[in-house]
mmCIF file of C-alpha atoms in Angstrom:
data_model
loop_
_atom_site.group_PDB
_atom_site.id
_atom_site.type_symbol
_atom_site.label_atom_id
_atom_site.label_comp_id
_atom_site.label_asym_id
_atom_site.label_seq_id
_atom_site.Cartn_x
_atom_site.Cartn_y
_atom_site.Cartn_z
ATOM 1 C CA VAL A 17 17.969 -0.134 15.059
ATOM 2 C CA LEU A 18 14.275 1.156 14.146
ATOM 3 C CA VAL A 19 12.668 1.141 17.453
ATOM 4 C CA ILE A 20 15.450 3.376 18.274
ATOM 5 C CA PHE A 21 14.856 5.623 15.624
ATOM 6 C CA GLY A 22 10.740 5.500 15.477
ATOM 7 C CA VAL A 23 11.212 6.544 19.834
ATOM 8 C CA VAL A 24 13.716 9.632 18.411
ATOM 9 C CA VAL A 25 11.783 10.639 15.847
ATOM 10 C CA ARG A 26 8.704 10.347 17.901
ATOM 11 C CA PHE A 27 10.500 12.487 20.607
ATOM 12 C CA ARG A 28 11.476 15.124 17.345
ATOM 13 C CA VAL A 29 8.357 15.107 15.282
ATOM 14 C CA ALA A 30 5.373 17.890 16.568
ATOM 15 C CA GLU A 31 2.225 16.895 17.611
ATOM 16 C CA THR A 32 -0.876 18.244 14.971
ATOM 17 C CA PRO A 33 -2.321 21.148 16.179
ATOM 18 C CA ALA A 34 -5.744 19.193 16.377
ATOM 19 C CA PHE A 35 -4.273 16.843 18.995
ATOM 20 C CA GLU A 36 -2.379 19.475 20.410
ATOM 21 C CA LYS A 37 -6.244 21.376 21.673
ATOM 22 C CA LEU A 38 -7.905 18.466 22.202
ATOM 23 C CA ARG A 39 -4.962 17.674 25.005
ATOM 24 C CA ASP A 40 -5.052 21.023 25.946
ATOM 25 C CA ASN A 41 -9.367 20.814 26.543
ATOM 26 C CA ASP A 42 -8.229 16.829 28.466
ATOM 27 C CA GLU A 43 -10.586 15.549 25.717
ATOM 28 C CA ARG A 44 -8.170 12.471 26.021
ATOM 29 C CA SER A 45 -10.898 9.153 25.517
ATOM 30 C CA ALA A 46 -10.304 7.030 28.386
ATOM 31 C CA VAL A 47 -11.384 3.647 26.339
ATOM 32 C CA PRO A 48 -10.130 5.773 23.287
ATOM 33 C CA VAL A 49 -10.893 1.511 21.116
ATOM 34 C CA LYS A 50 -14.110 1.422 21.639
ATOM 35 C CA GLU A 51 -14.741 5.383 19.886
ATOM 36 C CA ILE A 52 -13.109 3.582 16.328
ATOM 37 C CA PHE A 53 -16.133 0.910 16.613
ATOM 38 C CA ARG A 54 -18.875 3.150 16.998
ATOM 39 C CA PRO A 55 -20.926 5.438 15.194
ATOM 40 C CA PRO A 56 -20.099 8.062 13.684
ATOM 41 C CA ALA A 57 -16.070 6.211 13.498
ATOM 42 C CA LEU A 58 -16.927 2.981 12.726
ATOM 43 C CA ARG A 59 -17.743 3.059 8.502
ATOM 44 C CA SER A 60 -14.182 4.870 8.107
ATOM 45 C CA THR A 61 -12.630 2.298 10.602
ATOM 46 C CA VAL A 62 -14.188 -0.368 8.600
ATOM 47 C CA LEU A 63 -13.729 1.685 5.150
ATOM 48 C CA GLY A 64 -9.926 2.269 6.365
ATOM 49 C CA LEU A 65 -8.887 -1.498 7.647
ATOM 50 C CA LEU A 66 -10.698 -2.696 4.119
ATOM 51 C CA SER A 67 -8.603 -0.305 1.674
ATOM 52 C CA ARG A 68 -5.596 -1.458 3.933
ATOM 53 C CA TRP A 69 -6.292 -5.229 3.234
ATOM 54 C CA GLY A 70 -6.578 -4.519 -0.620
ATOM 55 C CA GLU A 71 -2.499 -3.029 -0.745
ATOM 56 C CA GLY A 72 -1.459 -5.145 1.838
ATOM 57 C CA ALA A 73 -3.504 -8.148 -0.131
ATOM 58 C CA ALA A 74 -1.949 -6.805 -3.355
ATOM 59 C CA PHE A 75 1.462 -6.100 -2.198
ATOM 60 C CA ASN A 76 2.170 -9.700 -1.137
ATOM 61 C CA THR A 77 0.259 -11.022 -4.354
ATOM 62 C CA TRP A 78 3.470 -9.137 -7.104
ATOM 63 C CA GLY A 79 6.652 -9.362 -4.695
ATOM 64 C CA VAL A 80 5.574 -12.192 -2.902
ATOM 65 C CA PHE A 81 3.578 -14.830 -4.528
ATOM 66 C CA THR A 82 5.026 -13.572 -7.910
ATOM 67 C CA ILE A 83 8.394 -14.547 -7.537
ATOM 68 C CA ALA A 84 7.115 -18.273 -6.226
ATOM 69 C CA TYR A 85 4.955 -18.982 -9.322
ATOM 70 C CA ALA A 86 6.933 -17.611 -11.782
ATOM 71 C CA THR A 87 10.397 -19.561 -9.999
ATOM 72 C CA THR A 88 8.692 -22.906 -9.472
ATOM 73 C CA THR A 89 5.454 -22.867 -11.553
ATOM 74 C CA LEU A 90 7.057 -21.260 -14.798
ATOM 75 C CA HIS A 91 10.739 -22.504 -14.058
ATOM 76 C CA LEU A 92 11.568 -18.881 -15.064
ATOM 77 C CA GLY A 93 15.297 -18.336 -13.422
ATOM 78 C CA LYS A 94 15.196 -16.495 -9.918
ATOM 79 C CA VAL A 95 18.243 -14.567 -10.299
ATOM 80 C CA PRO A 96 15.696 -12.630 -13.869
ATOM 81 C CA VAL A 97 12.863 -12.602 -11.233
ATOM 82 C CA LEU A 98 14.490 -11.139 -8.917
ATOM 83 C CA ILE A 99 15.816 -7.939 -11.086
ATOM 84 C CA VAL A 100 11.997 -7.767 -12.281
ATOM 85 C CA VAL A 101 10.483 -7.528 -8.946
ATOM 86 C CA THR A 102 13.458 -4.957 -8.006
ATOM 87 C CA VAL A 103 13.376 -3.159 -11.069
ATOM 88 C CA ALA A 104 9.566 -3.410 -10.551
ATOM 89 C CA ALA A 105 9.697 -2.317 -6.795
ATOM 90 C CA LEU A 106 11.930 1.373 -7.493
ATOM 91 C CA LEU A 107 8.943 2.081 -10.397
ATOM 92 C CA MET A 108 6.755 1.739 -7.447
ATOM 93 C CA ALA A 109 9.208 3.815 -4.829
ATOM 94 C CA VAL A 110 9.363 6.625 -8.182
ATOM 95 C CA LEU A 111 5.578 6.894 -8.470
ATOM 96 C CA LEU A 112 4.432 6.542 -5.304
ATOM 97 C CA PRO A 113 5.377 10.317 -4.698
ATOM 98 C CA VAL A 114 3.203 10.615 -7.774
ATOM 99 C CA SER A 115 -0.086 9.324 -6.729
ATOM 100 C CA GLY A 116 0.699 10.633 -3.095
ATOM 101 C CA LEU A 117 0.534 14.543 -5.209
ATOM 102 C CA LEU A 118 -2.118 13.172 -7.265
ATOM 103 C CA ALA A 119 -4.430 12.291 -4.095
ATOM 104 C CA ASP A 120 -3.220 16.048 -3.019
ATOM 105 C CA ARG A 121 -4.859 17.440 -5.638
ATOM 106 C CA PHE A 122 -8.588 15.119 -6.376
ATOM 107 C CA SER A 123 -8.777 13.571 -3.341
ATOM 108 C CA PRO A 124 -7.209 10.387 -1.845
ATOM 109 C CA LYS A 125 -10.389 8.503 -2.285
ATOM 110 C CA ALA A 126 -10.631 9.151 -5.789
ATOM 111 C CA VAL A 127 -6.945 8.339 -6.821
ATOM 112 C CA TYR A 128 -7.574 5.324 -4.527
ATOM 113 C CA ALA A 129 -10.259 4.086 -5.631
ATOM 114 C CA SER A 130 -9.227 4.878 -9.623
ATOM 115 C CA GLY A 131 -6.095 2.654 -8.057
ATOM 116 C CA ILE A 132 -7.615 -0.444 -7.073
ATOM 117 C CA ALA A 133 -10.350 -0.607 -10.296
ATOM 118 C CA ALA A 134 -7.338 0.080 -12.630
ATOM 119 C CA TYR A 135 -5.657 -2.830 -10.171
ATOM 120 C CA ALA A 136 -9.248 -5.106 -11.109
ATOM 121 C CA VAL A 137 -8.520 -4.358 -14.366
ATOM 122 C CA VAL A 138 -4.783 -5.577 -15.089
ATOM 123 C CA VAL A 139 -4.743 -8.786 -12.441
ATOM 124 C CA PHE A 140 -5.857 -11.307 -15.299
ATOM 125 C CA PRO A 141 -4.012 -9.933 -17.989
ATOM 126 C CA ALA A 142 -1.031 -10.005 -15.948
ATOM 127 C CA PHE A 143 -1.567 -13.623 -15.313
ATOM 128 C CA ALA A 144 -2.315 -14.167 -19.038
ATOM 129 C CA LEU A 145 1.873 -12.486 -19.284
ATOM 130 C CA PHE A 146 3.602 -14.408 -16.611
ATOM 131 C CA ASN A 147 1.883 -17.811 -18.643
ATOM 132 C CA THR A 148 3.454 -16.409 -21.515
ATOM 133 C CA GLY A 149 6.838 -18.420 -20.080
ATOM 134 C CA SER A 150 9.009 -15.618 -21.161
ATOM 135 C CA ILE A 151 10.712 -13.524 -18.966
ATOM 136 C CA THR A 152 10.177 -10.416 -20.780
ATOM 137 C CA ALA A 153 6.319 -10.527 -21.066
ATOM 138 C CA TYR A 154 6.349 -11.412 -16.954
ATOM 139 C CA ALA A 155 8.346 -8.588 -17.203
ATOM 140 C CA VAL A 156 5.746 -6.018 -18.723
ATOM 141 C CA GLY A 157 3.164 -7.553 -16.340
ATOM 142 C CA MET A 158 5.365 -6.469 -13.103
ATOM 143 C CA LEU A 159 6.238 -2.819 -14.299
ATOM 144 C CA LEU A 160 2.372 -2.358 -15.059
ATOM 145 C CA ALA A 161 0.521 -4.418 -12.276
ATOM 146 C CA PHE A 162 3.353 -3.969 -9.165
ATOM 147 C CA GLY A 163 5.763 -0.455 -10.267
ATOM 148 C CA GLY A 164 2.700 1.355 -11.844
ATOM 149 C CA ILE A 165 -0.850 0.556 -10.159
ATOM 150 C CA HIS A 166 0.127 -1.076 -6.669
ATOM 151 C CA ALA A 167 1.991 2.789 -6.724
ATOM 152 C CA TRP A 168 -0.934 3.890 -8.269
ATOM 153 C CA PHE A 169 -3.713 2.804 -4.829
ATOM 154 C CA TYR A 170 -0.804 2.460 -2.237
ATOM 155 C CA GLY A 171 0.076 6.764 -3.075
#
């Protein structure tokens, strides 16, 4: 179903003006992958890969690891933990457009960098909250780190 949806969207969405100009002037690269690993595109490629890695690692920490950690190591109930994660994910869904608007207003680089900095500050306190063994403290840590700060730099 997703593949069909993707194909339908692909054929219905117009190309960007920049791409159409390249296509009209027949300026397409014979081997485009080589170009992203050569200067000047190499720097952007590496920074893009690192930023995506940071977001992916953060998401898996909060959306996957903390569930296992809370239920097996901390012995919190599975249902309350999943409810907390779901609420944090819903908060993130609400805040993602806000982060996107901030990126449009200031710059994606500034929003991402400040979000990653905030993430670095909150990681250890969030796990300190988790280690209290309280579902309420776990919820506060998850809402802050996963629901709020993750949305901040992901948007």
